[in-house]
Amino acid sequence: MTSIDDVMIEITPQVLLKAYACGIFPMAESAEDNALYWIEPERRGILPLERVHVPRRLARTIRQGGFEVRVDNDFHDVIDGCAAPRTGRRSTWINGRIRGLYADLFALGHCHTVEVWDGDELIGGLYGVHLGRAFFGESMFSRARDASKIALIYLVARLKFGGFELLDTQFLTGHLARFGAIEVGRAEFQRLLEAALYCPGNGNGNVAGGGAGFGRGFLGAGAGLGAGAGSGAGAASAAGAAGASAGASAAGASAGASGAGAGAAAGASAAGASPPGAAAFWSLPAGATGSFVLQLVSQTSKTGCSTA
């Protein structure tokens, strides 16, 4: 892995978005280690939106309700939940810099949370990054049985309703495999990613969504990011990271609202409205019932929504 600190670049929200657009994301060794590392796995986990599997017991729990799902309501509590120690894991990769960077993305409307509440108590949730028609899942947590699973199914419904094409899970775990997650090679992931980021309707192929627009051309070697990515243990090279810094600017970023109103900025860019082809994270009405959510998850599916 190549440390971001090794190449002396300033990582900003715009650099981070350019990294995501090239299939690269940052991680830290631990909460105590302030260094960040660019990661690009050889095998990438994705959850195909057209064939999500919902276990029968979970589907019954979702239909019964008894919980409330909120979006972009309490980013900091979600991060705290994702970073907290849990069974089988004493430490976390979410350090102070990760918290700060993703808080900035949240304020710009590029980072979203899906939260499961029991009254006034946050019992589970997840967060991730929205760019174009792709959603990059970062982390999830549960403080009560099935809470993170409920958040995942509500996320899938929201993505399908909003026109997303790609749900990146970064890595494949046994937990995610139960829902239909698979691994794809780097070349296949790049193909899926470029298709999800390319918005042909605006005439110049800009990536759109969440509040920033980027030209399609930087997906190639010309932008630096991605040109040397994937060296060593699946990490981006120092040259690629430096290229992101050199090519980053605030020209594509909008000043979004934070808190519950972050989604209101999701469709805006510095030049005006998002180009056609961008997905809409906030299009699913608030308070959607469990039955409606399950119907969305199974809708237009090639294999259907299994509840076995």
PDB file of C-alpha atoms in Angstrom:
ATOM      1  CA  MET A   1       0.000   0.000   0.000  1.00  0.00           C
ATOM      2  CA  THR A   2       1.087   3.532  -0.666  1.00  0.00           C
ATOM      3  CA  SER A   3       0.520   6.028   2.086  1.00  0.00           C
ATOM      4  CA  ILE A   4      -1.057   9.282   1.026  1.00  0.00           C
ATOM      5  CA  ASP A   5       1.426  10.948   3.345  1.00  0.00           C
ATOM      6  CA  ASP A   6       4.339   9.382   1.432  1.00  0.00           C
ATOM      7  CA  VAL A   7       3.673  11.587  -1.599  1.00  0.00           C
ATOM      8  CA  MET A   8       2.979  14.771   0.381  1.00  0.00           C
ATOM      9  CA  ILE A   9      -0.372  15.592  -1.212  1.00  0.00           C
ATOM     10  CA  GLU A  10      -3.254  17.463   0.280  1.00  0.00           C
ATOM     11  CA  ILE A  11      -6.271  15.194   0.229  1.00  0.00           C
ATOM     12  CA  THR A  12      -9.463  17.174  -0.217  1.00  0.00           C
ATOM     13  CA  PRO A  13     -13.053  16.132  -0.939  1.00  0.00           C
ATOM     14  CA  GLN A  14     -12.397  16.787  -4.628  1.00  0.00           C
ATOM     15  CA  VAL A  15      -9.305  14.544  -4.608  1.00  0.00           C
ATOM     16  CA  LEU A  16     -11.334  11.872  -2.857  1.00  0.00           C
ATOM     17  CA  LEU A  17     -14.107  12.032  -5.462  1.00  0.00           C
ATOM     18  CA  LYS A  18     -11.586  11.749  -8.279  1.00  0.00           C
ATOM     19  CA  ALA A  19     -10.132   8.692  -6.554  1.00  0.00           C
ATOM     20  CA  TYR A  20     -13.553   7.066  -6.312  1.00  0.00           C
ATOM     21  CA  ALA A  21     -14.162   7.789  -9.983  1.00  0.00           C
ATOM     22  CA  CYS A  22     -11.017   5.777 -10.739  1.00  0.00           C
ATOM     23  CA  GLY A  23     -11.993   2.889  -8.473  1.00  0.00           C
ATOM     24  CA  ILE A  24      -9.698   3.857  -5.593  1.00  0.00           C
ATOM     25  CA  PHE A  25     -10.612   4.546  -1.977  1.00  0.00           C
ATOM     26  CA  PRO A  26      -8.678   5.424   1.202  1.00  0.00           C
ATOM     27  CA  MET A  27      -8.306   3.388   4.380  1.00  0.00           C
ATOM     28  CA  ALA A  28      -6.294   3.693   7.581  1.00  0.00           C
ATOM     29  CA  GLU A  29      -4.502   0.954   9.501  1.00  0.00           C
ATOM     30  CA  SER A  30      -6.296   1.891  12.718  1.00  0.00           C
ATOM     31  CA  ALA A  31      -8.071   4.735  14.459  1.00  0.00           C
ATOM     32  CA  GLU A  32      -4.798   5.642  16.169  1.00  0.00           C
ATOM     33  CA  ASP A  33      -2.801   5.817  12.910  1.00  0.00           C
ATOM     34  CA  ASN A  34      -3.298   9.167  11.162  1.00  0.00           C
ATOM     35  CA  ALA A  35      -1.893   7.935   7.826  1.00  0.00           C
ATOM     36  CA  LEU A  36      -4.212   7.042   4.948  1.00  0.00           C
ATOM     37  CA  TYR A  37      -3.621   4.505   2.181  1.00  0.00           C
ATOM     38  CA  TRP A  38      -5.011   4.301  -1.346  1.00  0.00           C
ATOM     39  CA  ILE A  39      -6.652   0.925  -1.939  1.00  0.00           C
ATOM     40  CA  GLU A  40      -7.663  -0.731  -5.222  1.00  0.00           C
ATOM     41  CA  PRO A  41      -8.437  -4.435  -4.681  1.00  0.00           C
ATOM     42  CA  GLU A  42      -7.578  -7.004  -7.316  1.00  0.00           C
ATOM     43  CA  ARG A  43     -11.010  -8.535  -6.688  1.00  0.00           C
ATOM     44  CA  ARG A  44     -13.820  -6.080  -5.990  1.00  0.00           C
ATOM     45  CA  GLY A  45     -17.033  -6.786  -4.115  1.00  0.00           C
ATOM     46  CA  ILE A  46     -20.282  -5.564  -5.669  1.00  0.00           C
ATOM     47  CA  LEU A  47     -23.948  -6.205  -4.908  1.00  0.00           C
ATOM     48  CA  PRO A  48     -25.770  -6.482  -8.265  1.00  0.00           C
ATOM     49  CA  LEU A  49     -28.926  -4.424  -7.852  1.00  0.00           C
ATOM     50  CA  GLU A  50     -30.891  -6.623 -10.254  1.00  0.00           C
ATOM     51  CA  ARG A  51     -30.511  -9.786  -8.168  1.00  0.00           C
ATOM     52  CA  VAL A  52     -30.527  -8.984  -4.476  1.00  0.00           C
ATOM     53  CA  HIS A  53     -31.519 -11.867  -2.197  1.00  0.00           C
ATOM     54  CA  VAL A  54     -33.647 -11.043   0.864  1.00  0.00           C
ATOM     55  CA  PRO A  55     -33.757 -13.864   3.444  1.00  0.00           C
ATOM     56  CA  ARG A  56     -37.302 -14.822   4.387  1.00  0.00           C
ATOM     57  CA  ARG A  57     -36.988 -13.964   8.081  1.00  0.00           C
ATOM     58  CA  LEU A  58     -35.545 -10.538   7.263  1.00  0.00           C
ATOM     59  CA  ALA A  59     -38.328  -9.881   4.752  1.00  0.00           C
ATOM     60  CA  ARG A  60     -40.861 -10.694   7.467  1.00  0.00           C
ATOM     61  CA  THR A  61     -39.136  -8.306   9.881  1.00  0.00           C
ATOM     62  CA  ILE A  62     -39.195  -5.523   7.287  1.00  0.00           C
ATOM     63  CA  ARG A  63     -42.891  -6.065   6.540  1.00  0.00           C
ATOM     64  CA  GLN A  64     -43.774  -6.033  10.244  1.00  0.00           C
ATOM     65  CA  GLY A  65     -42.004  -2.705  10.798  1.00  0.00           C
ATOM     66  CA  GLY A  66     -41.656  -1.397  14.344  1.00  0.00           C
ATOM     67  CA  PHE A  67     -38.674   0.754  13.337  1.00  0.00           C
ATOM     68  CA  GLU A  68     -38.099   3.988  11.421  1.00  0.00           C
ATOM     69  CA  VAL A  69     -35.622   4.447   8.585  1.00  0.00           C
ATOM     70  CA  ARG A  70     -34.151   7.922   8.190  1.00  0.00           C
ATOM     71  CA  VAL A  71     -31.706   9.255   5.622  1.00  0.00           C
ATOM     72  CA  ASP A  72     -28.885  11.737   6.254  1.00  0.00           C
ATOM     73  CA  ASN A  73     -30.236  12.511   9.714  1.00  0.00           C
ATOM     74  CA  ASP A  74     -27.236  11.872  12.012  1.00  0.00           C
ATOM     75  CA  PHE A  75     -24.003  11.395  10.110  1.00  0.00           C
ATOM     76  CA  HIS A  76     -21.732  11.626  13.145  1.00  0.00           C
ATOM     77  CA  ASP A  77     -23.619   9.003  15.153  1.00  0.00           C
ATOM     78  CA  VAL A  78     -23.493   6.661  12.163  1.00  0.00           C
ATOM     79  CA  ILE A  79     -19.725   7.118  11.896  1.00  0.00           C
ATOM     80  CA  ASP A  80     -19.423   6.473  15.631  1.00  0.00           C
ATOM     81  CA  GLY A  81     -21.416   3.271  15.241  1.00  0.00           C
ATOM     82  CA  CYS A  82     -19.307   2.074  12.315  1.00  0.00           C
ATOM     83  CA  ALA A  83     -16.075   2.842  14.181  1.00  0.00           C
ATOM     84  CA  ALA A  84     -17.071   1.224  17.484  1.00  0.00           C
ATOM     85  CA  PRO A  85     -15.431  -2.052  18.575  1.00  0.00           C
ATOM     86  CA  ARG A  86     -17.525  -5.126  17.948  1.00  0.00           C
ATOM     87  CA  THR A  87     -17.346  -8.886  18.415  1.00  0.00           C
ATOM     88  CA  GLY A  88     -14.276 -10.173  16.622  1.00  0.00           C
ATOM     89  CA  ARG A  89     -12.909  -6.687  15.953  1.00  0.00           C
ATOM     90  CA  ARG A  90     -11.160  -4.525  18.506  1.00  0.00           C
ATOM     91  CA  SER A  91      -9.959  -1.753  16.249  1.00  0.00           C
ATOM     92  CA  THR A  92     -11.304   0.176  13.283  1.00  0.00           C
ATOM     93  CA  TRP A  93      -9.863   1.681  10.104  1.00  0.00           C
ATOM     94  CA  ILE A  94     -11.921   4.842  10.653  1.00  0.00           C
ATOM     95  CA  ASN A  95      -9.488   7.424  12.004  1.00  0.00           C
ATOM     96  CA  GLY A  96      -9.842  11.166  12.516  1.00  0.00           C
ATOM     97  CA  ARG A  97      -8.930  12.056   8.933  1.00  0.00           C
ATOM     98  CA  ILE A  98     -11.493   9.618   7.554  1.00  0.00           C
ATOM     99  CA  ARG A  99     -14.136  11.166   9.785  1.00  0.00           C
ATOM    100  CA  GLY A 100     -13.248  14.666   8.648  1.00  0.00           C
ATOM    101  CA  LEU A 101     -13.089  13.882   4.933  1.00  0.00           C
ATOM    102  CA  TYR A 102     -16.396  12.049   4.820  1.00  0.00           C
ATOM    103  CA  ALA A 103     -18.043  14.746   6.931  1.00  0.00           C
ATOM    104  CA  ASP A 104     -16.945  17.180   4.206  1.00  0.00           C
ATOM    105  CA  LEU A 105     -18.401  14.898   1.524  1.00  0.00           C
ATOM    106  CA  PHE A 106     -21.619  14.713   3.540  1.00  0.00           C
ATOM    107  CA  ALA A 107     -21.816  18.504   3.632  1.00  0.00           C
ATOM    108  CA  LEU A 108     -21.381  18.547  -0.160  1.00  0.00           C
ATOM    109  CA  GLY A 109     -24.165  15.999  -0.647  1.00  0.00           C
ATOM    110  CA  HIS A 110     -21.817  13.224  -1.863  1.00  0.00           C
ATOM    111  CA  CYS A 111     -21.924  11.104   1.292  1.00  0.00           C
ATOM    112  CA  HIS A 112     -25.177   9.613   2.582  1.00  0.00           C
ATOM    113  CA  THR A 113     -26.392   7.657   5.581  1.00  0.00           C
ATOM    114  CA  VAL A 114     -29.244   5.184   5.897  1.00  0.00           C
ATOM    115  CA  GLU A 115     -30.256   4.942   9.561  1.00  0.00           C
ATOM    116  CA  VAL A 116     -32.540   2.559  11.457  1.00  0.00           C
ATOM    117  CA  TRP A 117     -34.183   4.054  14.539  1.00  0.00           C
ATOM    118  CA  ASP A 118     -36.157   2.562  17.406  1.00  0.00           C
ATOM    119  CA  GLY A 119     -37.879   5.608  18.813  1.00  0.00           C
ATOM    120  CA  ASP A 120     -35.119   8.021  19.771  1.00  0.00           C
ATOM    121  CA  GLU A 121     -32.385   5.359  19.593  1.00  0.00           C
ATOM    122  CA  LEU A 122     -30.205   4.797  16.549  1.00  0.00           C
ATOM    123  CA  ILE A 123     -29.900   0.995  16.378  1.00  0.00           C
ATOM    124  CA  GLY A 124     -28.068   0.532  13.092  1.00  0.00           C
ATOM    125  CA  GLY A 125     -27.139   2.008   9.757  1.00  0.00           C
ATOM    126  CA  LEU A 126     -24.577   2.528   7.037  1.00  0.00           C
ATOM    127  CA  TYR A 127     -22.869   5.252   5.045  1.00  0.00           C
ATOM    128  CA  GLY A 128     -21.370   5.552   1.609  1.00  0.00           C
ATOM    129  CA  VAL A 129     -20.432   7.834  -1.268  1.00  0.00           C
ATOM    130  CA  HIS A 130     -22.666   8.839  -4.202  1.00  0.00           C
ATOM    131  CA  LEU A 131     -21.116   9.739  -7.530  1.00  0.00           C
ATOM    132  CA  GLY A 132     -23.050   9.631 -10.777  1.00  0.00           C
ATOM    133  CA  ARG A 133     -25.106   6.436 -10.830  1.00  0.00           C
ATOM    134  CA  ALA A 134     -22.717   4.614  -8.490  1.00  0.00           C
ATOM    135  CA  PHE A 135     -22.930   4.202  -4.726  1.00  0.00           C
ATOM    136  CA  PHE A 136     -19.788   3.168  -2.845  1.00  0.00           C
ATOM    137  CA  GLY A 137     -20.674   1.451   0.416  1.00  0.00           C
ATOM    138  CA  GLU A 138     -18.195   2.267   3.169  1.00  0.00           C
ATOM    139  CA  SER A 139     -19.309   0.690   6.440  1.00  0.00           C
ATOM    140  CA  MET A 140     -22.343  -0.475   8.406  1.00  0.00           C
ATOM    141  CA  PHE A 141     -23.153  -1.307  12.010  1.00  0.00           C
ATOM    142  CA  SER A 142     -25.833  -2.815  14.243  1.00  0.00           C
ATOM    143  CA  ARG A 143     -26.766  -2.160  17.838  1.00  0.00           C
ATOM    144  CA  ALA A 144     -29.811  -4.416  17.571  1.00  0.00           C
ATOM    145  CA  ARG A 145     -30.614  -7.591  15.661  1.00  0.00           C
ATOM    146  CA  ASP A 146     -30.981  -7.152  11.889  1.00  0.00           C
ATOM    147  CA  ALA A 147     -30.592  -3.354  12.029  1.00  0.00           C
ATOM    148  CA  SER A 148     -27.715  -3.166   9.536  1.00  0.00           C
ATOM    149  CA  LYS A 149     -29.473  -5.680   7.270  1.00  0.00           C
ATOM    150  CA  ILE A 150     -32.602  -3.527   7.268  1.00  0.00           C
ATOM    151  CA  ALA A 151     -30.463  -0.506   6.360  1.00  0.00           C
ATOM    152  CA  LEU A 152     -28.902  -2.437   3.474  1.00  0.00           C
ATOM    153  CA  ILE A 153     -32.261  -3.466   2.005  1.00  0.00           C
ATOM    154  CA  TYR A 154     -33.602   0.079   2.325  1.00  0.00           C
ATOM    155  CA  LEU A 155     -30.423   1.307   0.611  1.00  0.00           C
ATOM    156  CA  VAL A 156     -30.941  -1.094  -2.294  1.00  0.00           C
ATOM    157  CA  ALA A 157     -34.557   0.051  -2.665  1.00  0.00           C
ATOM    158  CA  ARG A 158     -33.464   3.694  -2.657  1.00  0.00           C
ATOM    159  CA  LEU A 159     -30.760   3.048  -5.242  1.00  0.00           C
ATOM    160  CA  LYS A 160     -33.101   1.178  -7.561  1.00  0.00           C
ATOM    161  CA  PHE A 161     -35.808   3.823  -7.229  1.00  0.00           C
ATOM    162  CA  GLY A 162     -33.274   6.579  -7.900  1.00  0.00           C
ATOM    163  CA  GLY A 163     -31.765   5.051 -11.034  1.00  0.00           C
ATOM    164  CA  PHE A 164     -28.423   3.812  -9.719  1.00  0.00           C
ATOM    165  CA  GLU A 165     -26.512   1.126 -11.612  1.00  0.00           C
ATOM    166  CA  LEU A 166     -23.650   0.108  -9.326  1.00  0.00           C
ATOM    167  CA  LEU A 167     -23.430  -0.727  -5.616  1.00  0.00           C
ATOM    168  CA  ASP A 168     -19.774  -1.156  -4.682  1.00  0.00           C
ATOM    169  CA  THR A 169     -19.118  -3.079  -1.444  1.00  0.00           C
ATOM    170  CA  GLN A 170     -15.304  -2.849  -1.804  1.00  0.00           C
ATOM    171  CA  PHE A 171     -14.733  -6.370  -0.462  1.00  0.00           C
ATOM    172  CA  LEU A 172     -16.830  -9.546  -0.439  1.00  0.00           C
ATOM    173  CA  THR A 173     -17.756 -10.904   2.994  1.00  0.00           C
ATOM    174  CA  GLY A 174     -19.859 -13.883   3.978  1.00  0.00           C
ATOM    175  CA  HIS A 175     -22.433 -11.482   5.369  1.00  0.00           C
ATOM    176  CA  LEU A 176     -22.790  -9.640   2.053  1.00  0.00           C
ATOM    177  CA  ALA A 177     -22.708 -12.860   0.032  1.00  0.00           C
ATOM    178  CA  ARG A 178     -25.970 -13.868   1.709  1.00  0.00           C
ATOM    179  CA  PHE A 179     -27.606 -10.932  -0.048  1.00  0.00           C
ATOM    180  CA  GLY A 180     -26.174 -11.802  -3.453  1.00  0.00           C
ATOM    181  CA  ALA A 181     -22.886  -9.901  -3.395  1.00  0.00           C
ATOM    182  CA  ILE A 182     -20.202 -11.216  -5.733  1.00  0.00           C
ATOM    183  CA  GLU A 183     -16.582 -10.537  -6.651  1.00  0.00           C
ATOM    184  CA  VAL A 184     -15.471  -9.188 -10.014  1.00  0.00           C
ATOM    185  CA  GLY A 185     -12.002  -8.591 -11.373  1.00  0.00           C
ATOM    186  CA  ARG A 186     -10.451  -5.147 -11.596  1.00  0.00           C
ATOM    187  CA  ALA A 187     -11.059  -4.782 -15.335  1.00  0.00           C
ATOM    188  CA  GLU A 188     -14.730  -5.746 -15.006  1.00  0.00           C
ATOM    189  CA  PHE A 189     -15.217  -3.380 -12.094  1.00  0.00           C
ATOM    190  CA  GLN A 190     -13.673  -0.530 -14.074  1.00  0.00           C
ATOM    191  CA  ARG A 191     -16.055  -1.280 -16.939  1.00  0.00           C
ATOM    192  CA  LEU A 192     -19.071  -1.227 -14.598  1.00  0.00           C
ATOM    193  CA  LEU A 193     -17.809   1.898 -12.886  1.00  0.00           C
ATOM    194  CA  GLU A 194     -17.247   3.857 -16.077  1.00  0.00           C
ATOM    195  CA  ALA A 195     -20.720   2.903 -17.317  1.00  0.00           C
ATOM    196  CA  ALA A 196     -22.235   4.129 -14.031  1.00  0.00           C
ATOM    197  CA  LEU A 197     -20.307   7.400 -14.120  1.00  0.00           C
ATOM    198  CA  TYR A 198     -20.778   8.265 -17.777  1.00  0.00           C
ATOM    199  CA  CYS A 199     -23.872  10.397 -18.357  1.00  0.00           C
ATOM    200  CA  PRO A 200     -24.318  10.707 -22.126  1.00  0.00           C
ATOM    201  CA  GLY A 201     -27.414  12.891 -21.953  1.00  0.00           C
ATOM    202  CA  ASN A 202     -25.533  16.099 -21.215  1.00  0.00           C
ATOM    203  CA  GLY A 203     -23.554  16.141 -24.455  1.00  0.00           C
ATOM    204  CA  ASN A 204     -20.036  15.961 -23.011  1.00  0.00           C
ATOM    205  CA  GLY A 205     -20.119  12.794 -20.957  1.00  0.00           C
ATOM    206  CA  ASN A 206     -19.705  14.350 -17.530  1.00  0.00           C
ATOM    207  CA  VAL A 207     -19.978  12.380 -14.370  1.00  0.00           C
ATOM    208  CA  ALA A 208     -22.786  13.817 -12.299  1.00  0.00           C
ATOM    209  CA  GLY A 209     -24.449  13.315  -8.963  1.00  0.00           C
ATOM    210  CA  GLY A 210     -24.319  14.547  -5.422  1.00  0.00           C
ATOM    211  CA  GLY A 211     -23.035  17.982  -6.294  1.00  0.00           C
ATOM    212  CA  ALA A 212     -20.017  17.613  -8.572  1.00  0.00           C
ATOM    213  CA  GLY A 213     -19.372  17.088 -12.258  1.00  0.00           C
ATOM    214  CA  PHE A 214     -16.166  15.665 -13.725  1.00  0.00           C
ATOM    215  CA  GLY A 215     -15.097  15.116 -17.315  1.00  0.00           C
ATOM    216  CA  ARG A 216     -14.994  11.503 -18.444  1.00  0.00           C
ATOM    217  CA  GLY A 217     -11.483  11.919 -19.830  1.00  0.00           C
ATOM    218  CA  PHE A 218      -9.776  11.856 -16.438  1.00  0.00           C
ATOM    219  CA  LEU A 219     -10.669   8.204 -16.097  1.00  0.00           C
ATOM    220  CA  GLY A 220      -7.656   7.536 -18.300  1.00  0.00           C
ATOM    221  CA  ALA A 221      -3.975   7.954 -17.538  1.00  0.00           C
ATOM    222  CA  GLY A 222      -4.029  11.667 -18.280  1.00  0.00           C
ATOM    223  CA  ALA A 223      -5.278  12.577 -14.822  1.00  0.00           C
ATOM    224  CA  GLY A 224      -2.579  10.712 -12.954  1.00  0.00           C
ATOM    225  CA  LEU A 225      -5.033   8.824 -10.772  1.00  0.00           C
ATOM    226  CA  GLY A 226      -5.367   5.317 -12.052  1.00  0.00           C
ATOM    227  CA  ALA A 227      -2.302   5.438 -14.275  1.00  0.00           C
ATOM    228  CA  GLY A 228      -0.229   3.582 -11.733  1.00  0.00           C
ATOM    229  CA  ALA A 229      -3.051   2.224  -9.608  1.00  0.00           C
ATOM    230  CA  GLY A 230      -3.082  -1.298  -8.312  1.00  0.00           C
ATOM    231  CA  SER A 231       0.612  -1.823  -7.708  1.00  0.00           C
ATOM    232  CA  GLY A 232       1.733  -4.035  -4.864  1.00  0.00           C
ATOM    233  CA  ALA A 233      -1.090  -5.311  -2.681  1.00  0.00           C
ATOM    234  CA  GLY A 234      -3.864  -3.699  -4.680  1.00  0.00           C
ATOM    235  CA  ALA A 235      -3.037  -0.120  -3.687  1.00  0.00           C
ATOM    236  CA  ALA A 236      -2.837   2.922  -5.892  1.00  0.00           C
ATOM    237  CA  SER A 237       0.625   4.142  -6.640  1.00  0.00           C
ATOM    238  CA  ALA A 238       2.131   7.336  -5.312  1.00  0.00           C
ATOM    239  CA  ALA A 239       2.129   8.693  -8.844  1.00  0.00           C
ATOM    240  CA  GLY A 240      -1.589   8.109  -9.143  1.00  0.00           C
ATOM    241  CA  ALA A 241      -2.302   9.792  -5.827  1.00  0.00           C
ATOM    242  CA  ALA A 242      -0.168  12.766  -6.719  1.00  0.00           C
ATOM    243  CA  GLY A 243      -1.996  13.040 -10.022  1.00  0.00           C
ATOM    244  CA  ALA A 244      -5.286  13.285  -8.165  1.00  0.00           C
ATOM    245  CA  SER A 245      -3.952  16.166  -6.122  1.00  0.00           C
ATOM    246  CA  ALA A 246      -2.610  17.941  -9.169  1.00  0.00           C
ATOM    247  CA  GLY A 247      -5.838  17.508 -11.080  1.00  0.00           C
ATOM    248  CA  ALA A 248      -8.267  18.328  -8.276  1.00  0.00           C
ATOM    249  CA  SER A 249     -10.164  21.560  -8.222  1.00  0.00           C
ATOM    250  CA  ALA A 250     -13.309  22.892  -6.650  1.00  0.00           C
ATOM    251  CA  ALA A 251     -14.818  23.745 -10.030  1.00  0.00           C
ATOM    252  CA  GLY A 252     -17.194  20.775  -9.973  1.00  0.00           C
ATOM    253  CA  ALA A 253     -18.260  20.969  -6.341  1.00  0.00           C
ATOM    254  CA  SER A 254     -21.307  22.664  -4.980  1.00  0.00           C
ATOM    255  CA  ALA A 255     -21.716  23.970  -1.471  1.00  0.00           C
ATOM    256  CA  GLY A 256     -24.367  21.567  -0.208  1.00  0.00           C
ATOM    257  CA  ALA A 257     -26.303  21.804   2.997  1.00  0.00           C
ATOM    258  CA  SER A 258     -25.333  19.557   5.913  1.00  0.00           C
ATOM    259  CA  GLY A 259     -27.518  17.511   8.231  1.00  0.00           C
ATOM    260  CA  ALA A 260     -30.943  16.378   7.157  1.00  0.00           C
ATOM    261  CA  GLY A 261     -30.915  18.878   4.309  1.00  0.00           C
ATOM    262  CA  ALA A 262     -27.801  17.480   2.644  1.00  0.00           C
ATOM    263  CA  GLY A 263     -29.875  15.673   0.072  1.00  0.00           C
ATOM    264  CA  ALA A 264     -31.384  18.932  -1.112  1.00  0.00           C
ATOM    265  CA  ALA A 265     -28.011  19.779  -2.590  1.00  0.00           C
ATOM    266  CA  ALA A 266     -27.601  16.355  -4.157  1.00  0.00           C
ATOM    267  CA  GLY A 267     -28.650  17.449  -7.623  1.00  0.00           C
ATOM    268  CA  ALA A 268     -26.779  20.727  -7.838  1.00  0.00           C
ATOM    269  CA  SER A 269     -23.434  21.399  -9.464  1.00  0.00           C
ATOM    270  CA  ALA A 270     -21.327  24.522  -9.709  1.00  0.00           C
ATOM    271  CA  ALA A 271     -22.658  25.121 -13.209  1.00  0.00           C
ATOM    272  CA  GLY A 272     -26.310  24.475 -12.326  1.00  0.00           C
ATOM    273  CA  ALA A 273     -28.510  21.385 -12.281  1.00  0.00           C
ATOM    274  CA  SER A 274     -27.013  17.915 -12.584  1.00  0.00           C
ATOM    275  CA  PRO A 275     -26.688  16.656 -16.148  1.00  0.00           C
ATOM    276  CA  PRO A 276     -29.185  14.014 -17.316  1.00  0.00           C
ATOM    277  CA  GLY A 277     -28.176  10.500 -16.326  1.00  0.00           C
ATOM    278  CA  ALA A 278     -27.257  11.247 -12.728  1.00  0.00           C
ATOM    279  CA  ALA A 279     -28.952   9.095 -10.113  1.00  0.00           C
ATOM    280  CA  ALA A 280     -31.123  10.674  -7.418  1.00  0.00           C
ATOM    281  CA  PHE A 281     -30.531   9.400  -3.892  1.00  0.00           C
ATOM    282  CA  TRP A 282     -33.396  11.417  -2.438  1.00  0.00           C
ATOM    283  CA  SER A 283     -36.137  10.442  -4.903  1.00  0.00           C
ATOM    284  CA  LEU A 284     -37.631   7.649  -2.727  1.00  0.00           C
ATOM    285  CA  PRO A 285     -40.348   9.226  -0.564  1.00  0.00           C
ATOM    286  CA  ALA A 286     -39.718   9.315   3.172  1.00  0.00           C
ATOM    287  CA  GLY A 287     -41.745   6.823   5.167  1.00  0.00           C
ATOM    288  CA  ALA A 288     -41.872   4.171   2.423  1.00  0.00           C
ATOM    289  CA  THR A 289     -43.460   1.038   3.863  1.00  0.00           C
ATOM    290  CA  GLY A 290     -41.590  -2.216   4.253  1.00  0.00           C
ATOM    291  CA  SER A 291     -43.776  -3.936   1.669  1.00  0.00           C
ATOM    292  CA  PHE A 292     -43.089  -1.174  -0.849  1.00  0.00           C
ATOM    293  CA  VAL A 293     -39.362  -1.385  -0.164  1.00  0.00           C
ATOM    294  CA  LEU A 294     -39.349  -5.157  -0.720  1.00  0.00           C
ATOM    295  CA  GLN A 295     -41.328  -4.681  -3.929  1.00  0.00           C
ATOM    296  CA  LEU A 296     -38.739  -2.175  -5.153  1.00  0.00           C
ATOM    297  CA  VAL A 297     -35.896  -4.533  -4.353  1.00  0.00           C
ATOM    298  CA  SER A 298     -37.498  -7.295  -6.416  1.00  0.00           C
ATOM    299  CA  GLN A 299     -38.724  -5.035  -9.221  1.00  0.00           C
ATOM    300  CA  THR A 300     -37.117  -5.412 -12.661  1.00  0.00           C
ATOM    301  CA  SER A 301     -34.940  -8.159 -11.203  1.00  0.00           C
ATOM    302  CA  LYS A 302     -33.631 -10.827 -13.537  1.00  0.00           C
ATOM    303  CA  THR A 303     -33.893 -13.535 -10.898  1.00  0.00           C
ATOM    304  CA  GLY A 304     -36.451 -12.032  -8.546  1.00  0.00           C
ATOM    305  CA  CYS A 305     -36.204 -11.212  -4.871  1.00  0.00           C
ATOM    306  CA  SER A 306     -35.852 -14.525  -3.121  1.00  0.00           C
ATOM    307  CA  THR A 307     -37.276 -14.775   0.351  1.00  0.00           C
ATOM    308  CA  ALA A 308     -36.249 -18.379   0.905  1.00  0.00           C
TER     309      ALA A 308
END
